[in-house]
Coordinates of C-alpha atoms in Angstrom, one line a residue:
R23 CA -0.1 0.2 0.3
A24 CA 2.7 2.1 1.3
R25 CA 4.2 1.7 -2.3
S26 CA 1.4 2.2 -4.7
L27 CA 0.7 5.7 -2.6
S28 CA 4.2 6.9 -2.7
L29 CA 5.2 8.8 -7.0
I30 CA 8.4 10.3 -9.0
V31 CA 7.1 12.9 -10.5
R32 CA 9.7 14.5 -13.7
V33 CA 10.7 17.6 -13.1
Q34 CA 11.4 20.1 -16.7
S35 CA 13.4 23.4 -16.8
P36 CA 15.7 25.2 -18.4
E37 CA 18.8 23.6 -16.4
G38 CA 17.3 19.8 -17.4
M39 CA 14.5 17.2 -15.9
K40 CA 15.2 16.3 -12.2
K41 CA 12.3 13.4 -11.0
I42 CA 10.8 14.3 -7.7
L43 CA 10.6 11.2 -5.3
S44 CA 7.0 12.3 -4.0
T45 CA 3.5 10.7 -2.2
K46 CA -0.2 11.2 -3.7
R47 CA -1.3 12.5 -0.3
E48 CA 1.3 14.7 -0.2
T49 CA 0.2 18.4 -0.5
A50 CA 1.3 20.5 -3.7
A51 CA 3.2 22.9 -1.0
A52 CA 4.8 20.5 0.4
F53 CA 5.7 19.1 -3.6
L54 CA 7.1 22.9 -4.9
K55 CA 9.9 22.8 -1.9
K56 CA 10.6 19.6 -3.2
V57 CA 11.2 21.3 -6.6
A58 CA 12.5 24.3 -4.9
K59 CA 15.5 22.1 -2.7
E60 CA 16.0 19.3 -6.1
F61 CA 16.9 22.6 -8.5
G62 CA 18.2 25.2 -6.1
F63 CA 15.1 27.7 -7.2
N64 CA 14.5 30.4 -4.4
S65 CA 10.8 29.6 -2.7
N66 CA 8.7 31.7 -4.5
G67 CA 11.0 32.4 -8.5
F68 CA 9.5 29.8 -9.4
S69 CA 6.5 28.0 -12.0
V70 CA 6.3 24.5 -12.3
Y71 CA 2.9 23.8 -14.5
L72 CA 0.5 20.7 -15.3
N73 CA 1.4 20.9 -19.1
R74 CA 3.3 21.3 -21.5
N75 CA 2.3 24.7 -22.7
K76 CA 2.9 25.8 -19.2
T77 CA -1.5 26.3 -18.2
G78 CA -2.5 24.7 -15.9
E79 CA 0.5 26.7 -12.8
I80 CA 0.5 23.9 -10.2
L81 CA -0.5 26.8 -7.1
S82 CA 1.1 26.6 -3.0
Q83 CA -1.8 25.2 -1.9
N84 CA -2.8 22.1 0.3
K85 CA -4.8 19.7 -1.9
A86 CA -3.2 16.2 -2.8
L87 CA -1.0 16.4 -5.8
S88 CA -3.8 13.1 -6.5
L89 CA -6.3 15.7 -6.6
L90 CA -4.5 17.5 -9.1
K91 CA -4.3 14.3 -11.5
I92 CA -0.6 14.1 -11.4
N93 CA 1.0 10.8 -11.6
S94 CA 4.2 8.7 -11.7
S95 CA 4.3 9.8 -15.6
S96 CA 2.8 13.5 -15.1
S97 CA 6.0 15.2 -16.8
L98 CA 5.9 18.7 -15.8
P99 CA 7.5 21.4 -17.3
S100 CA 9.6 24.8 -14.9
S101 CA 10.1 28.0 -15.1
S102 CA 12.6 29.4 -12.6
A103 CA 12.6 32.6 -13.8
P104 CA 9.8 34.8 -12.1
Q105 CA 8.2 38.0 -14.6
I106 CA 10.8 40.7 -15.4
L107 CA 10.2 44.1 -16.4
E108 CA 12.7 44.2 -19.3
D109 CA 13.9 47.8 -20.7
E110 CA 11.1 49.2 -22.7
I111 CA 13.8 49.0 -25.6
D112 CA 14.8 45.5 -25.0
Q113 CA 10.7 45.3 -25.4
Y114 CA 10.3 46.9 -28.5
L115 CA 13.3 44.9 -29.7
A116 CA 11.9 41.8 -29.2
K117 CA 8.2 42.3 -30.9
Q118 CA 10.2 43.6 -34.6
D119 CA 11.1 41.1 -37.0
G120 CA 14.8 41.6 -37.4
K121 CA 14.9 40.8 -41.0
I122 CA 16.8 41.6 -43.2
Y123 CA 15.7 41.7 -46.6
R124 CA 17.1 42.5 -49.6
N125 CA 16.2 43.6 -53.2
R126 CA 15.5 41.3 -56.3
D127 CA 20.0 40.5 -57.7
P128 CA 19.1 41.1 -61.7
Q129 CA 22.0 39.3 -62.9
L130 CA 21.3 36.1 -59.9
C131 CA 17.7 36.2 -59.7
R132 CA 15.6 34.0 -62.1
H133 CA 12.5 34.9 -60.9
G134 CA 9.7 37.0 -61.5
P135 CA 9.0 40.2 -58.7
M136 CA 7.0 38.3 -56.2
G137 CA 9.5 35.7 -56.1
K138 CA 12.2 34.6 -53.4
C139 CA 15.6 32.5 -53.9
V140 CA 18.8 32.5 -52.3
H141 CA 19.6 35.1 -53.3
C142 CA 17.0 37.6 -52.8
V143 CA 15.5 36.1 -49.3
P144 CA 15.8 37.8 -46.1
L145 CA 19.1 37.0 -44.2
E146 CA 18.6 35.9 -40.5
P147 CA 19.4 39.3 -38.2
F148 CA 22.8 37.1 -36.8
D149 CA 23.4 36.2 -40.6
E150 CA 27.9 36.5 -40.2
D151 CA 28.2 37.3 -43.8
Y152 CA 26.3 40.4 -43.6
L153 CA 27.7 41.5 -41.3
N154 CA 31.0 41.1 -42.3
H155 CA 29.8 42.5 -45.0
L156 CA 29.2 46.1 -44.3
D157 CA 31.1 49.3 -43.7
P158 CA 33.0 48.7 -41.2
P159 CA 32.1 45.4 -40.6
V160 CA 30.8 44.6 -37.4
K161 CA 32.8 41.3 -35.8
H162 CA 29.9 41.5 -32.4
M163 CA 26.0 40.8 -34.1
S164 CA 23.0 42.5 -31.6
F165 CA 22.8 41.0 -27.9
H166 CA 18.9 40.3 -29.5
A167 CA 20.5 39.3 -32.8
Y168 CA 21.8 36.2 -31.3
I169 CA 18.8 35.8 -28.5
R170 CA 17.2 35.5 -32.3
K171 CA 19.8 33.0 -33.3
L172 CA 19.3 30.4 -29.9
T173 CA 15.5 30.9 -30.4
G174 CA 15.3 29.7 -33.9
G175 CA 15.6 26.6 -34.3
A176 CA 13.7 23.2 -34.6
D177 CA 11.7 23.4 -30.6
K178 CA 11.9 27.9 -31.7
G179 CA 14.6 27.8 -27.9
K180 CA 12.0 26.6 -25.6
F181 CA 14.0 25.7 -23.2
V182 CA 16.4 27.7 -23.6
A183 CA 18.4 29.6 -20.9
L184 CA 21.3 33.0 -20.6
E185 CA 22.8 31.3 -17.3
N186 CA 25.1 34.4 -15.8
I187 CA 28.4 32.8 -15.4
S188 CA 29.9 32.5 -11.2
C189 CA 32.9 32.1 -10.1
K190 CA 31.8 30.9 -6.9
I191 CA 31.8 26.9 -5.4
R192 CA 28.5 26.2 -4.8
S193 CA 27.3 26.2 -1.9
G194 CA 25.1 22.9 0.0
C195 CA 27.1 20.3 -1.6
E196 CA 27.3 17.6 1.3
G197 CA 29.4 14.6 -0.3
H198 CA 32.2 16.4 1.7
P199 CA 34.2 18.6 3.7
P200 CA 33.5 22.6 2.1
W201 CA 36.8 24.0 0.5
P202 CA 39.5 24.5 1.4
E203 CA 38.2 20.5 2.9
G204 CA 37.0 18.9 0.3
I205 CA 36.1 19.5 -3.4
C206 CA 33.6 17.9 -6.4
T207 CA 32.8 18.1 -9.7
K208 CA 29.8 19.2 -8.9
C209 CA 30.3 22.4 -6.7
Q210 CA 33.6 23.3 -8.4
P211 CA 33.1 26.8 -10.8
S212 CA 34.2 25.6 -14.2
A213 CA 37.5 26.7 -15.5
I214 CA 37.1 30.3 -17.7
T215 CA 38.9 30.2 -21.2
L216 CA 38.3 34.5 -21.9
N217 CA 37.2 34.2 -25.8
R218 CA 35.6 37.0 -27.9
Q219 CA 32.2 37.6 -27.5
K220 CA 30.1 37.1 -30.0
Y221 CA 27.2 39.4 -29.2
R222 CA 27.1 43.4 -27.2
H223 CA 24.6 44.7 -25.6
V224 CA 25.1 48.1 -26.5
D225 CA 25.9 48.6 -30.8
N226 CA 26.4 52.5 -30.6
I227 CA 26.8 55.7 -27.9
M228 CA 26.5 59.2 -29.6
F229 CA 26.5 62.3 -27.3
E230 CA 23.4 64.5 -28.5
N231 CA 25.2 68.4 -29.4
H232 CA 29.2 69.2 -29.2
T233 CA 28.4 70.8 -26.4
I234 CA 27.3 68.0 -23.7
A235 CA 30.7 66.4 -23.9
D236 CA 32.7 70.0 -24.6
R237 CA 32.3 71.1 -21.2
F238 CA 33.3 68.3 -19.5
L239 CA 36.8 68.3 -20.9
D240 CA 36.7 72.5 -20.5
F241 CA 37.5 70.7 -16.5
W242 CA 40.9 69.8 -18.5
R243 CA 42.0 72.0 -20.1
K244 CA 41.3 75.0 -17.6
T245 CA 43.3 72.3 -15.3
G246 CA 44.8 69.4 -16.7
N247 CA 44.1 67.3 -14.2
Q248 CA 41.4 63.9 -15.5
R249 CA 37.8 63.7 -15.1
M250 CA 35.4 61.6 -14.4
G251 CA 31.2 62.0 -15.2
Y252 CA 28.6 59.6 -15.1
L253 CA 26.4 59.8 -18.9
Y254 CA 23.1 59.7 -18.4
G255 CA 20.5 59.6 -21.4
R256 CA 18.2 56.6 -22.7
Y257 CA 18.4 53.6 -25.3
T258 CA 17.1 54.0 -28.6
E259 CA 17.0 52.0 -31.8
H260 CA 20.1 51.8 -33.6
K261 CA 19.1 51.3 -37.5
D262 CA 22.1 50.6 -38.7
I263 CA 22.7 47.3 -36.7
P264 CA 20.4 44.0 -36.8
L265 CA 18.3 45.1 -33.8
G266 CA 20.6 47.0 -32.7
I267 CA 20.9 49.3 -29.2
R268 CA 21.9 53.2 -29.0
A269 CA 22.8 54.6 -26.2
E270 CA 22.3 58.4 -26.1
V271 CA 23.7 60.8 -24.0
A272 CA 21.7 63.8 -23.1
A273 CA 24.1 65.2 -20.0
I274 CA 26.5 64.4 -18.1
Y275 CA 26.4 64.3 -13.8
E276 CA 30.1 65.0 -12.3
P277 CA 30.1 63.9 -8.0
P278 CA 32.6 64.4 -6.3
Q279 CA 36.1 63.6 -7.2
I280 CA 39.9 64.2 -6.6
G281 CA 42.5 64.4 -9.7
T282 CA 45.7 64.6 -10.9
Q283 CA 47.4 64.0 -14.2
N284 CA 47.8 60.7 -13.5
S285 CA 45.0 59.5 -10.9
L286 CA 41.3 59.4 -10.3
E287 CA 39.3 59.2 -6.7
L288 CA 35.8 59.6 -6.3
L289 CA 34.5 61.2 -3.4
D290 CA 31.1 60.2 -2.0
D291 CA 28.1 62.0 -3.0
P292 CA 25.9 63.0 -0.6
R293 CA 24.0 64.9 -4.0
A294 CA 23.2 60.7 -5.7
A295 CA 19.4 60.0 -4.7
A296 CA 18.6 62.9 -5.9
V297 CA 20.6 62.9 -9.1
E298 CA 18.6 59.5 -9.7
E299 CA 15.1 60.6 -9.0
I300 CA 15.9 64.3 -10.8
A301 CA 17.2 62.1 -14.2
A302 CA 14.4 59.5 -14.0
K303 CA 11.4 62.5 -13.8
L304 CA 13.4 63.9 -16.8
G305 CA 13.3 60.7 -18.5
L306 CA 16.8 60.1 -18.4
R307 CA 18.2 57.4 -16.7
K308 CA 22.3 56.8 -16.2
V309 CA 24.1 54.7 -19.3
G310 CA 27.5 54.9 -18.3
W311 CA 30.9 57.0 -17.2
I312 CA 33.3 59.1 -18.8
F313 CA 36.3 59.8 -17.6
T314 CA 39.5 61.5 -19.5
D315 CA 42.8 60.8 -20.0
L316 CA 44.7 63.1 -22.0
L317 CA 47.9 64.6 -21.9
S318 CA 48.7 68.2 -23.6
E319 CA 51.1 67.3 -26.5
D320 CA 51.6 71.2 -27.6
T321 CA 49.7 73.6 -26.3
R322 CA 49.4 76.0 -29.1
I323 CA 47.5 74.1 -31.4
G324 CA 45.9 72.2 -29.3
T325 CA 47.4 68.8 -29.9
V326 CA 47.0 65.7 -27.2
R327 CA 49.7 62.8 -27.6
Y328 CA 48.0 59.4 -29.1
T329 CA 49.0 56.4 -26.0
R330 CA 46.3 53.8 -26.2
N331 CA 46.6 51.8 -28.9
K332 CA 47.1 48.3 -30.8
D333 CA 51.0 49.0 -30.2
T334 CA 49.8 49.8 -25.2
Y335 CA 46.7 48.8 -24.8
F336 CA 43.2 50.6 -25.1
L337 CA 41.6 50.0 -21.3
S338 CA 43.9 49.4 -18.8
A339 CA 43.1 46.2 -16.4
E340 CA 42.4 48.6 -13.6
E341 CA 39.4 50.5 -15.7
C342 CA 38.6 47.4 -17.2
I343 CA 38.0 46.0 -13.8
T344 CA 36.7 50.1 -12.9
A345 CA 33.9 48.5 -15.4
G346 CA 32.8 45.5 -14.7
D347 CA 32.3 47.2 -11.0
F348 CA 30.0 49.5 -12.6
Q349 CA 28.1 46.9 -15.6
N350 CA 27.7 44.3 -12.1
R351 CA 25.7 47.2 -10.2
H352 CA 23.7 48.3 -14.0
P353 CA 22.1 44.5 -14.6
N354 CA 20.7 44.3 -17.8
P355 CA 16.9 41.9 -17.2
C356 CA 16.6 39.6 -19.0
R357 CA 13.3 37.4 -18.9
L358 CA 15.2 35.2 -20.7
S359 CA 17.7 34.0 -17.4
P360 CA 16.8 31.6 -13.7
D361 CA 18.0 35.4 -12.2
G362 CA 15.8 37.5 -14.1
H363 CA 19.3 39.3 -15.6
F364 CA 22.1 38.6 -18.0
G365 CA 24.8 41.0 -18.6
S366 CA 24.3 44.8 -19.0
K367 CA 23.8 48.3 -21.0
F368 CA 26.0 50.2 -18.9
V369 CA 28.8 51.4 -21.4
T370 CA 32.3 52.8 -20.5
V371 CA 33.6 55.5 -22.6
V372 CA 36.9 57.3 -22.9
A373 CA 38.0 61.0 -23.8
T374 CA 41.4 60.5 -25.2
G375 CA 43.6 61.5 -28.4
G376 CA 43.7 59.5 -31.3
P377 CA 46.3 58.7 -34.5
D378 CA 46.0 62.0 -35.7
N379 CA 47.1 64.4 -32.2
Q380 CA 43.0 64.9 -31.8
V381 CA 40.5 64.2 -28.8
H382 CA 39.2 61.4 -29.1
F383 CA 36.2 59.2 -27.7
E384 CA 35.7 55.7 -27.5
G385 CA 33.3 54.5 -26.4
Y386 CA 33.5 50.3 -25.0
Q387 CA 32.2 47.5 -22.7
V388 CA 33.6 44.1 -20.9
S389 CA 32.2 41.1 -21.6
N390 CA 30.0 39.1 -20.0
Q391 CA 33.1 36.8 -18.7
C392 CA 35.0 39.8 -16.7
M393 CA 31.8 41.3 -15.3
A394 CA 32.0 37.3 -13.3
L395 CA 35.8 37.4 -12.3
V396 CA 35.5 40.7 -11.5
R397 CA 32.0 40.2 -9.7
D398 CA 33.8 37.1 -7.6
E399 CA 36.5 39.3 -6.8
C400 CA 38.8 37.1 -8.9
L401 CA 41.5 39.6 -11.2
L402 CA 43.4 42.1 -10.3
P403 CA 45.3 44.5 -11.8
C404 CA 48.7 44.3 -12.5
R405 CA 51.2 47.0 -10.4
D406 CA 53.9 48.2 -12.8
A407 CA 52.2 47.2 -16.6
P408 CA 48.4 48.8 -16.4
E409 CA 48.0 47.3 -19.7
L410 CA 48.4 43.6 -18.0
G411 CA 45.7 42.2 -15.1
Y412 CA 46.1 38.6 -13.7
A413 CA 43.7 36.0 -11.8
K414 CA 44.2 35.8 -7.8
E415 CA 45.8 32.0 -7.4
S416 CA 43.2 29.8 -4.8
T417 CA 43.3 30.4 -1.3
T418 CA 42.1 28.6 1.6
E419 CA 39.3 31.7 1.6
Q420 CA 38.5 31.6 -1.9
Y421 CA 38.8 28.7 -4.7
V422 CA 39.7 30.7 -8.3
P423 CA 39.0 28.4 -11.6
D424 CA 41.9 28.7 -14.4
V425 CA 41.3 31.3 -16.7
F426 CA 42.9 31.5 -19.7
Y427 CA 43.5 35.5 -22.2
K428 CA 42.0 35.5 -25.2
I429 CA 41.7 39.4 -26.5
P430 CA 40.0 40.9 -29.2
T431 CA 39.6 44.4 -30.7
T432 CA 36.6 45.5 -32.6
F433 CA 35.5 49.5 -34.2
P434 CA 32.0 50.7 -34.8
K435 CA 31.2 54.4 -35.7
D436 CA 28.0 56.4 -35.6
P437 CA 27.9 60.1 -33.9
V438 CA 20.9 65.1 -32.4
Y439 CA 18.9 68.3 -27.8
T440 CA 16.7 67.4 -24.5
F441 CA 18.2 70.3 -23.1
S442 CA 17.7 73.3 -25.2
S443 CA 19.7 76.2 -22.8
T444 CA 21.9 78.2 -24.5
Q445 CA 23.4 79.8 -21.5
R446 CA 25.9 77.4 -19.6
F447 CA 25.4 77.3 -15.6
P448 CA 27.9 76.3 -13.3
I449 CA 28.8 72.5 -13.7
E450 CA 28.1 71.3 -10.1
N451 CA 31.5 70.0 -8.1
R452 CA 34.0 72.7 -9.6
D453 CA 34.5 74.5 -6.9
V454 CA 38.2 73.8 -7.3
L455 CA 38.4 76.2 -11.0
G456 CA 36.4 79.1 -9.0
E457 CA 32.7 77.8 -10.9
T458 CA 29.7 77.4 -7.9
Q459 CA 26.8 77.1 -8.3
D460 CA 24.8 79.6 -5.6
F461 CA 22.3 82.5 -6.2
H462 CA 25.6 84.8 -6.9
S463 CA 25.7 81.8 -10.7
L464 CA 22.3 81.8 -10.9
A465 CA 21.2 85.7 -11.0
T466 CA 24.4 86.2 -13.6
Y467 CA 22.5 83.3 -15.5
L468 CA 19.2 84.6 -15.4
S469 CA 20.4 87.8 -16.6
Q470 CA 22.6 86.7 -19.8
S471 CA 18.9 84.7 -20.8
S472 CA 17.2 87.3 -20.1
S473 CA 16.0 87.1 -23.9
A474 CA 15.1 83.5 -24.3
S475 CA 11.6 81.6 -23.4
F476 CA 11.3 80.7 -20.2
L477 CA 11.3 77.1 -21.2
D478 CA 14.9 77.8 -22.5
V479 CA 15.9 79.1 -19.3
V480 CA 15.7 76.5 -17.6
S481 CA 15.9 73.3 -19.6
D482 CA 20.0 73.1 -18.1
F483 CA 20.5 69.5 -16.4
H484 CA 22.6 71.3 -13.9
L485 CA 20.5 74.4 -13.4
L486 CA 18.0 71.4 -11.9
L487 CA 19.8 70.1 -10.6
F488 CA 21.0 73.0 -8.2
L489 CA 17.1 73.8 -8.2
V490 CA 17.2 70.6 -6.0
T491 CA 19.7 70.3 -3.7
N492 CA 20.7 74.0 -2.8
E493 CA 20.8 74.5 0.7
V494 CA 19.5 77.9 0.9
L495 CA 16.3 76.6 -1.2
P496 CA 16.0 73.6 -2.4
L497 CA 12.6 73.4 -4.7
G498 CA 12.9 68.9 -4.3
D499 CA 9.6 68.2 -4.6
S500 CA 7.8 71.2 -6.0
M501 CA 9.9 70.2 -9.1
G502 CA 7.9 68.1 -10.9
L503 CA 5.6 70.0 -13.1
L504 CA 9.2 72.1 -14.4
L505 CA 10.3 68.3 -14.7
D506 CA 7.6 67.4 -17.0
A507 CA 7.7 71.1 -18.7
V508 CA 12.0 70.1 -19.7
K509 CA 11.1 66.3 -19.9
T510 CA 8.1 67.3 -23.1
S511 CA 9.4 70.5 -24.2
N512 CA 5.9 72.1 -23.6
E513 CA 6.3 75.8 -22.5
E514 CA 2.8 76.7 -20.9
L515 CA 4.0 74.3 -18.4
A516 CA 7.6 76.0 -18.2
Q517 CA 5.2 78.8 -17.8
T518 CA 2.4 77.8 -15.2
W519 CA 5.7 76.7 -12.5
R520 CA 6.9 80.4 -13.5
K521 CA 4.3 81.5 -12.0
S522 CA 4.4 79.3 -8.6
E523 CA 5.6 80.6 -5.3
Q524 CA 8.6 78.9 -5.3
W525 CA 10.0 80.6 -8.4
A526 CA 8.9 84.2 -7.3
T527 CA 11.0 83.1 -4.0
I528 CA 13.9 82.5 -6.5
E529 CA 13.4 85.8 -7.3
Q530 CA 13.5 87.3 -4.4
L531 CA 17.0 85.9 -3.8
C532 CA 18.3 86.7 -7.4
S533 CA 17.5 90.2 -6.7
E534 CA 19.8 90.2 -3.7
Y535 CA 22.6 90.1 -5.6
P536 CA 23.9 93.0 -8.5
W537 CA 23.3 91.6 -12.2
G538 CA 25.0 90.6 -14.7
G539 CA 28.3 90.0 -12.1
R540 CA 31.1 87.3 -12.7
S541 CA 30.3 85.0 -15.9
G542 CA 29.3 81.5 -15.8
V543 CA 30.7 78.9 -17.2
S544 CA 32.8 79.8 -20.5
G545 CA 33.9 77.8 -23.8
S546 CA 37.6 78.1 -24.3
S547 CA 39.5 78.0 -27.6
G548 CA 42.1 77.6 -28.9
S549 CA 41.6 73.5 -27.5
A550 CA 41.8 70.4 -29.2
R551 CA 39.3 69.1 -31.9
L552 CA 37.1 67.1 -31.8
V553 CA 36.9 64.3 -32.9
W554 CA 33.2 62.7 -33.5
E555 CA 33.2 58.9 -33.7
V556 CA 32.1 56.8 -30.2
S557 CA 32.5 53.1 -31.1
V558 CA 31.5 50.6 -28.8
M559 CA 33.8 47.5 -28.1
T560 CA 33.8 44.3 -26.7
R561 CA 36.7 44.3 -24.5
T562 CA 37.6 41.3 -21.9
R563 CA 41.0 41.9 -20.0

């Protein structure tokens, strides 16, 4: 009788099939706990279904398995990924056809205008021959093209799961003592061979206009010290590559930092949360970071040294590790990953000297492998060779898998205003230059903008940040209407906010300062010409 009550239920997941020992009288809730333990799922981070088309979800309840018509012949599909809210650009691209359509070839096609043959049939977005023949060639397909490749087979990627790489020992192995006393093939992380990543999460970076980066470079021009900033913008479709993604930069926020000619140190930022909130209300998000690595060569003609190239390095190991850390902090939501995230869209931009000794902007991302090595603290920079990094040796505290380095190089390219103000309100955290954000500088800014519309006057990212975070009269929650006006370019909304008590108080405070005092941030002449070719590279260190 006991045997007749026992059940062996097969549960299928993206990780494979496992047999769960149960009984007919066991409740669904108890059965689901066994499934979670067997697969290593979170208690509420997975679903089990009665049917292969993922219908008839088994809910955590006290109903017996026999009442759910589950028996030893049952094979239950499961999904460990909860409902993931992907980025808007990912949702949009997932609905696109993605095919590369070609015209009828008059020399090779032997059919009528309505027919198709191998010479004109649409190509898949991951067609490597097509990508290699673009100008310039594209060595990395877009991430969504990669997904189409995985899900394009006969089973339509039914059991596709994008697994995040782990360099840590799997916990819970009961067949031996824990590391360092014991280890086995089940809990030992796989050795990592660093290969060129076939895809990239972002295919292009575009600054909306020259002024954004030009003002960022002003700090280096005036001090000779390096500078870092966060890129705020949005992700949009990059139509030059099938199913491609572009990071559009609308503003650069410069956090508190100490810079010298050859180093940067980031400081605690008390305004970080406020910046994120303002950006979100403006329809923007943090899409990457930018830093300078510039050495002046000839100040008379504004040239800079060309130091980063195939004979030296493109990114130092320390920069790769920093980029990997930023990417780990900004994971890419992904419905095909059991973890709910895979890779990152966070980009790195370096302002450095190019082969023509002018300022170039080069874009990078480190690979998912590099992200994993950084996250699990396996990668360290070399002190005496900035272009080299090394994997830590295993210790009694940490096991490190083997690593073999293969480092490729690739460049695609491309260079539109969210903030329309033609005047320049001082940039935050530049007190070292004598450029401060206060009501004196605001009074000067307003006097210089008297002929512009009110919307254009307030359409400046750094001004909006000052209005929210200044210590004299932080506007905080009362800025919602103004931020909506700037986001939607609505002059009427801006004029409505202008009649508020808050703005009247701002004008009263500004009237205490003489108009036309010291000037705001000004441009710089004789500086290095900017070359607006921003490329994205998938780098592994």
